[in-house]
Coordinates of C-alpha atoms and ligand atoms in Angstrom, one line a residue:
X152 CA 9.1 -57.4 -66.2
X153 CA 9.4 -58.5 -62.8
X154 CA 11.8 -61.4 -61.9
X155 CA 10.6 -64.4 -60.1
X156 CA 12.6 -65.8 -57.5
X157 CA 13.4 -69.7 -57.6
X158 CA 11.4 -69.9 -54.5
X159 CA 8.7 -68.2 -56.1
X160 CA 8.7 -70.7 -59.0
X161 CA 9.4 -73.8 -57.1
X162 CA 6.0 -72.1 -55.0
X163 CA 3.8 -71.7 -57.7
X164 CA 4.5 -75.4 -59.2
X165 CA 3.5 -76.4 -56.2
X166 CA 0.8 -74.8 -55.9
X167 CA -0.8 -75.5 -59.4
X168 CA 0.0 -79.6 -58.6
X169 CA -2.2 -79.3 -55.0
X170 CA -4.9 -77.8 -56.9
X171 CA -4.9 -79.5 -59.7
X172 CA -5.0 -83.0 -57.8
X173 CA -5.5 -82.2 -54.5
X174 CA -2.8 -85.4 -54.0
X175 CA 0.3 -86.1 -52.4
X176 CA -0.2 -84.0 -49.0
X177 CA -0.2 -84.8 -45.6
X178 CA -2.8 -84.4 -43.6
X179 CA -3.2 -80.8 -42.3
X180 CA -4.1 -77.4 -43.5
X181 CA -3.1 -76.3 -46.9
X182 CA -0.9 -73.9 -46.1
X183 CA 0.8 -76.7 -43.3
X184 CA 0.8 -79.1 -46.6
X185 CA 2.6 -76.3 -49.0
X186 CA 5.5 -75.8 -46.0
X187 CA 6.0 -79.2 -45.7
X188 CA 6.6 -79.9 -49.9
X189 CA 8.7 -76.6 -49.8
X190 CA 11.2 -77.4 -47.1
X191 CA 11.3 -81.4 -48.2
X192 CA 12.4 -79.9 -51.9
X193 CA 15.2 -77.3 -50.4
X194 CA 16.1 -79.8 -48.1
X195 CA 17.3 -82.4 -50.6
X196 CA 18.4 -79.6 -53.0
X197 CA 20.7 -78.4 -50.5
X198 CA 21.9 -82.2 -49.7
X199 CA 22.0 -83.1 -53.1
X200 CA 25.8 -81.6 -53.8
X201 CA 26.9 -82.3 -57.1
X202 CA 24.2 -85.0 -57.4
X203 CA 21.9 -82.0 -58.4
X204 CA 24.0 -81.3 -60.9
X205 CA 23.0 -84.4 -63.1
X206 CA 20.0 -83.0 -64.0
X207 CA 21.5 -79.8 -66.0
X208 CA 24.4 -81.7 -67.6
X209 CA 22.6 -83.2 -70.7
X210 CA 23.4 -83.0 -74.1
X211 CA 21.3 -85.0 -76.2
X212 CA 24.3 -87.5 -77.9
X213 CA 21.2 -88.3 -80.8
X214 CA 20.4 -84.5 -82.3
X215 CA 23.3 -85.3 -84.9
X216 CA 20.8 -88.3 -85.9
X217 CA 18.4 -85.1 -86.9
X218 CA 15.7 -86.8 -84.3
X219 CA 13.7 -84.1 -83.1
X220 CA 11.5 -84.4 -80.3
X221 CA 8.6 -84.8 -82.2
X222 CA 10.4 -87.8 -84.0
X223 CA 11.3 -88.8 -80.6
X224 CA 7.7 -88.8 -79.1
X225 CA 6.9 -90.6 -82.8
X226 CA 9.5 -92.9 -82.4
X227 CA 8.6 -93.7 -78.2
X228 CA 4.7 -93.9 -79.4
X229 CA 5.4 -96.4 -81.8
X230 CA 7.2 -98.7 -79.6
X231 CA 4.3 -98.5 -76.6
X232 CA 2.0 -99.7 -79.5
X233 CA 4.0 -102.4 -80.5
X234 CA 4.4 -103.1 -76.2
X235 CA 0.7 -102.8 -75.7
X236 CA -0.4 -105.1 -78.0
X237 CA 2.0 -107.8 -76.4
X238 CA 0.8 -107.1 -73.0
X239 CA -2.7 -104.6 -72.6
X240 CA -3.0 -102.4 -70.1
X241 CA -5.2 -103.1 -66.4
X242 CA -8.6 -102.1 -66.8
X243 CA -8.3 -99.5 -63.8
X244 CA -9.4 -96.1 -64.5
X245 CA -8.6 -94.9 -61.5
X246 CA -5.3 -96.5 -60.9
X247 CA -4.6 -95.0 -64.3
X248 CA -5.8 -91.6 -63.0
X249 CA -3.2 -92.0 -59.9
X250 CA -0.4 -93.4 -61.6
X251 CA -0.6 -90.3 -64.3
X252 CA -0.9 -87.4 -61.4
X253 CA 1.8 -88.8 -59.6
X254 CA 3.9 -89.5 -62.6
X255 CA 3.5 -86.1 -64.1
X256 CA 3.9 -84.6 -61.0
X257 CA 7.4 -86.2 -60.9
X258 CA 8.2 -85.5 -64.6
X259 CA 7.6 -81.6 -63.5
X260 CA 10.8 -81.8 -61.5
X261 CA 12.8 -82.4 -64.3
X262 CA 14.0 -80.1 -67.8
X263 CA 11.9 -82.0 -70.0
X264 CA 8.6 -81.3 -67.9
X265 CA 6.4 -80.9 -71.4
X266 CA 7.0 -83.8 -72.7
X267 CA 3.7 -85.7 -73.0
X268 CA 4.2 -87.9 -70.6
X269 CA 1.9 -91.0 -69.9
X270 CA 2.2 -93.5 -66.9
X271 CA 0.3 -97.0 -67.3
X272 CA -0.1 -100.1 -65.6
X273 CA 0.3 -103.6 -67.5
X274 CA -2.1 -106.6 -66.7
X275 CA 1.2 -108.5 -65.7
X276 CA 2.1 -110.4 -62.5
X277 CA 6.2 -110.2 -63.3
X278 CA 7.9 -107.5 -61.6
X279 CA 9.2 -104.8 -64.2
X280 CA 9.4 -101.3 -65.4
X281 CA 9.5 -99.5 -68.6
X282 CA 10.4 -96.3 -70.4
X283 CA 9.8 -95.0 -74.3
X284 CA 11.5 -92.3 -75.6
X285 CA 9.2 -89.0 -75.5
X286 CA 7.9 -89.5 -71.9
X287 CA 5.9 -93.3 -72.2
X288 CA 6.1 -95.3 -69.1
X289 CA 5.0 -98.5 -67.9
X290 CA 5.0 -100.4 -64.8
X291 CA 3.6 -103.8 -64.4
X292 CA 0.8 -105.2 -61.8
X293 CA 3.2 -107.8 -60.4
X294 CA 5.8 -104.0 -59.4
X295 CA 2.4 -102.6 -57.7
X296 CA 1.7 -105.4 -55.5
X297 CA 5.6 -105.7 -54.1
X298 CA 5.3 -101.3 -53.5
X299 CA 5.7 -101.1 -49.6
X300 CA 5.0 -97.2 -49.6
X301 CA 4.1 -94.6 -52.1
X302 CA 7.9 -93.6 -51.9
X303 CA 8.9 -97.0 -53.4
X304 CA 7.0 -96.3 -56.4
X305 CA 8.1 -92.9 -56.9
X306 CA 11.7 -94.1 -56.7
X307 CA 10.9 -96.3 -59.8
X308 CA 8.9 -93.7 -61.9
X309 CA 12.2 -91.4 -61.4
X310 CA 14.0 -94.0 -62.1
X311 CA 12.3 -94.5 -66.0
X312 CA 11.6 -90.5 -66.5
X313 CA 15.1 -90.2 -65.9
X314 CA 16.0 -93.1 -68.6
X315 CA 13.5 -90.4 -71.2
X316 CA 15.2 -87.1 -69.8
X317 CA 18.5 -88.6 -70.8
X318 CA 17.5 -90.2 -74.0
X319 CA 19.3 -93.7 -72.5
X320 CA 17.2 -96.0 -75.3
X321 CA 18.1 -93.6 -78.4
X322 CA 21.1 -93.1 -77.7
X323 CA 21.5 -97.2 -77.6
X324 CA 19.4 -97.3 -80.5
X325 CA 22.4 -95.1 -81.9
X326 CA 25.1 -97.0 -80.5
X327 CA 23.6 -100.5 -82.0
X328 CA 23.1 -99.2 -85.3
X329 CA 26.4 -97.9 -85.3
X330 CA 28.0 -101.1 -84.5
X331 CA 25.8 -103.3 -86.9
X332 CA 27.5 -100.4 -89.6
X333 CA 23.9 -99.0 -90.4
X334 CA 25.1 -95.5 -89.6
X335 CA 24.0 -94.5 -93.3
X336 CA 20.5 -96.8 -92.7
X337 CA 20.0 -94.8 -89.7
X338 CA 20.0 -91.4 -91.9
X339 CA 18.6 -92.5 -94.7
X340 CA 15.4 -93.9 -92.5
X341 CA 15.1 -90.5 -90.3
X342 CA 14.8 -89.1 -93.7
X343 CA 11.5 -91.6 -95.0
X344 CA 7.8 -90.9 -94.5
X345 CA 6.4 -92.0 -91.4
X346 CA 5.5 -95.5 -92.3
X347 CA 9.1 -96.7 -93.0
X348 CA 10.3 -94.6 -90.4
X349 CA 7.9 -96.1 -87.8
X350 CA 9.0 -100.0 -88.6
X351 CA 12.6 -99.5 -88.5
X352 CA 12.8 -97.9 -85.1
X353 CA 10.1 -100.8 -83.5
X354 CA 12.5 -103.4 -84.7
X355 CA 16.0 -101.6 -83.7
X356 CA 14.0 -101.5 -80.5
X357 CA 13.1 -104.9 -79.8
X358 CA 17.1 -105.4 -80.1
X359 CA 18.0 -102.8 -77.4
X360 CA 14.6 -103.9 -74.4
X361 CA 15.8 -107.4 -74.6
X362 CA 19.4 -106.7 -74.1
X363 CA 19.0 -103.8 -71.7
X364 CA 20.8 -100.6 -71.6
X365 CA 24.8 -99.8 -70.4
X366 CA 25.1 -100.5 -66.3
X367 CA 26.2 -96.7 -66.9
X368 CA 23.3 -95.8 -68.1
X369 CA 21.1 -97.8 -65.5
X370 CA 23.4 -96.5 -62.9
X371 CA 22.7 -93.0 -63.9
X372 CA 18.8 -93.4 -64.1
X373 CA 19.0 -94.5 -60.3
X374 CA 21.1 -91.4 -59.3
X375 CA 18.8 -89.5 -61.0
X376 CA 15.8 -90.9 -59.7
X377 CA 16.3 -90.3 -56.6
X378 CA 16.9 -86.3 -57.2
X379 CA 13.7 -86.4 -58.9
X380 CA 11.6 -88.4 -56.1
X381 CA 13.3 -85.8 -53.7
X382 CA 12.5 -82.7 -56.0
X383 CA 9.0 -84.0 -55.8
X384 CA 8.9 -84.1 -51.6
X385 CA 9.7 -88.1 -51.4
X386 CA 11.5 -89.7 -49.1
X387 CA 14.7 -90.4 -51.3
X388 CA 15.2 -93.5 -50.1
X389 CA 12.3 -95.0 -51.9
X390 CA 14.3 -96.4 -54.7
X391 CA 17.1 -97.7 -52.8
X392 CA 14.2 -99.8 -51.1
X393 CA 12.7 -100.9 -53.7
X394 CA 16.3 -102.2 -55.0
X395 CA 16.6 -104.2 -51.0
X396 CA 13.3 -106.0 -52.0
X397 CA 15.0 -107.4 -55.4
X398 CA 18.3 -108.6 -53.5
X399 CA 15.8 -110.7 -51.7
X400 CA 14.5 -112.1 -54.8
X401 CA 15.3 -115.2 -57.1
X402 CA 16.8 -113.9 -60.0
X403 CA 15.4 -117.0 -61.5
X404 CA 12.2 -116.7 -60.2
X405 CA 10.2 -116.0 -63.3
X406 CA 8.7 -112.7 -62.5
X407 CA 11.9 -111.3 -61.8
X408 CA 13.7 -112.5 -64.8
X409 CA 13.2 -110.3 -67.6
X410 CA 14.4 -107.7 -64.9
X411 CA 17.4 -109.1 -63.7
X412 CA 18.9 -110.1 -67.0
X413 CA 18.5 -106.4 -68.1
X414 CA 19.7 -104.6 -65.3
X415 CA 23.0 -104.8 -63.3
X416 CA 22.3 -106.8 -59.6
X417 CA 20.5 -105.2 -57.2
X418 CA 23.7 -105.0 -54.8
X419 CA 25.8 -103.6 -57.7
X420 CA 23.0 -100.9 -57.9
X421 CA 22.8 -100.2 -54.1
X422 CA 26.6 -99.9 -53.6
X423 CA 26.7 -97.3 -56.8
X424 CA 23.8 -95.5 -55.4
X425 CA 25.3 -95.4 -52.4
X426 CA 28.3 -94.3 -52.9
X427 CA 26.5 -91.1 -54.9
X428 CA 24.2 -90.2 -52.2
X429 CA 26.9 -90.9 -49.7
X430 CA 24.6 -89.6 -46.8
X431 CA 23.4 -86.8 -48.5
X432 CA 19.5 -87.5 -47.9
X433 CA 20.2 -88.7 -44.1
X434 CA 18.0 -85.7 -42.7
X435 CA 15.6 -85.2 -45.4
X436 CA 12.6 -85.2 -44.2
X437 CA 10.7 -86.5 -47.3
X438 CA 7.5 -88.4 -46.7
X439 CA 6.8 -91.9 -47.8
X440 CA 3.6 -91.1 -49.1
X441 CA 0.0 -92.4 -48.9
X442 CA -1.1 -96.1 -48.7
X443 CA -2.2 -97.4 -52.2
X444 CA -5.5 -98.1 -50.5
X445 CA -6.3 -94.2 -49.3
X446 CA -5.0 -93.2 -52.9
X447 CA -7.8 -96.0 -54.4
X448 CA -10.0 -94.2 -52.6
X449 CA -9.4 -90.6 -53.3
X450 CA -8.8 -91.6 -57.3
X451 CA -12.2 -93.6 -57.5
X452 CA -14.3 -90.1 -56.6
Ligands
LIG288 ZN1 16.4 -98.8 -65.9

């Protein structure tokens, strides 16, 4: 059997994403388009220091629960439902065909690339992201309007796939239970048919979206992120400009609020973040990405 090299690998992913969506290039030849996603990725690789260690250091805190990934993808699916039928999604097929290469695309860079992931918009104006366990993400209208570059909105999806890689709203899930004393519950309802199963976890997570996660573990998704976005040839300072735009916001503007009260502040978030990168990414040369309005176009062929 012949060994390929990382470069190899990291070559032929490449390769399969520009011909399977013939998106996220520059303009150029292919070849000119291939160089530019391979340097950009061993660029922030070599930049990233022990940031790039994050992504190899997980050890899923919930397998002692006996949640397998199938019960995790049962357990995230169930929850979207319960999230879609609160708030539908935008009747955009070709938004939804954008958001889903791009997403996937990200998700690649990561251990848990076969996950079956799914990216959707919600017909909302507010301004806010969500993530499901088992690879379920949502962004809102309202978060697409504010985007100034396709970078931006990278920086976010990283941000949520790295909240599913790390199991962030199990483990909370976990930690909740545990402190309400349910630890036996918890077993006992892993152990029922799907029915039961399915209703327990949709309530336990109502608990844990409209408190929010651990600043830890919001901190960690946007250190993450932004090895993901860079993986993928962004520009990793699409996050941390998404996170200026907030500071500029109204916390009590009501788009925003839902947001804010969930998350640590924007500035708390932008000293953490940069403190971790710590100048890192200054040369990357990661693109910013398309304009939503030359994506529109490609996606509505
Ligand atoms: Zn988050």
């Amino acid at each position: 059997m012949r060994l390929e090299s990382g470069r190899a690998i990291k070559m032929r992913r490449l390769h399969k994403f520009a011909v399977a969506c013939l998106a996220l290039t520059l303009s150029g030849s292919a070849a000119a388009q291939f160089d530019f996603l391979n340097k950009a990725i061993d660029a922030a690789k070599s930049k990233m220091g022990p940031a790039g260690n994050l992504l190899d250091k997980a050890k899923p805190v919930i397998d002692s629960m006996g949640i397998d990934e199938s019960k995790e993808i049962e357990i995230g699916n169930t929850f979207a439902a319960s999230l879609l039928g609160a708030k539908p999604l935008l009747n955009d097929p070709a938004l939804h065909r954008y958001i889903n290469t791009l997403g996937r695309w990200l998700a690649m860079q990561t251990e848990r690339p076969d996950l079956p992931w799914a990216f959707g918009v919600l017909d909302d104006d507010g301004f806010n992201a969500f993530a499901t366990p088992g690879g379920n993400i949502f962004v809102t209208k309202g978060l697409l309007a504010r985007m100034r570059s396709e970078s931006e909105l990278a920086g976010v999806l990283s941000h949520e796939i790295a909240h599913v890689i790390r199991k962030h709203y199990l483990n909370a899930i976990q930690t909740n239970a545990l402190a309400g004393g349910t630890a036996d519950l918890i077993a006992e309802n892993v152990k029922k048919g799907p029915a039961e199963f399915r209703s327990y976890f949709a309530g336990l997570f109502k608990d844990v979206y409209s408190k929010g996660l651990d600043k830890g573990d919001e901190y960690e998704a946007d250190r993450i992120g932004v090895v993901i976005a860079a993986r993928a040839g962004f520009d990793p300072y699409g996050l941390p400009g998404v996170l200026q735009t907030l500071q500029s916001q109204n916390p009590r503007d009501g788009g925003f609020t839902l947001l804010f009260e969930t998350h640590p502040t924007p500035t708390d978030r932008l000293d953490s973040l940069s403190k971790a990168m710590n100048g890192r990414f200054d040369s990357s040369n990661g693109s910013v990405g398309k304009s939503f309005s030359e994506r529109s176009k490609e996606f509505s062929r």
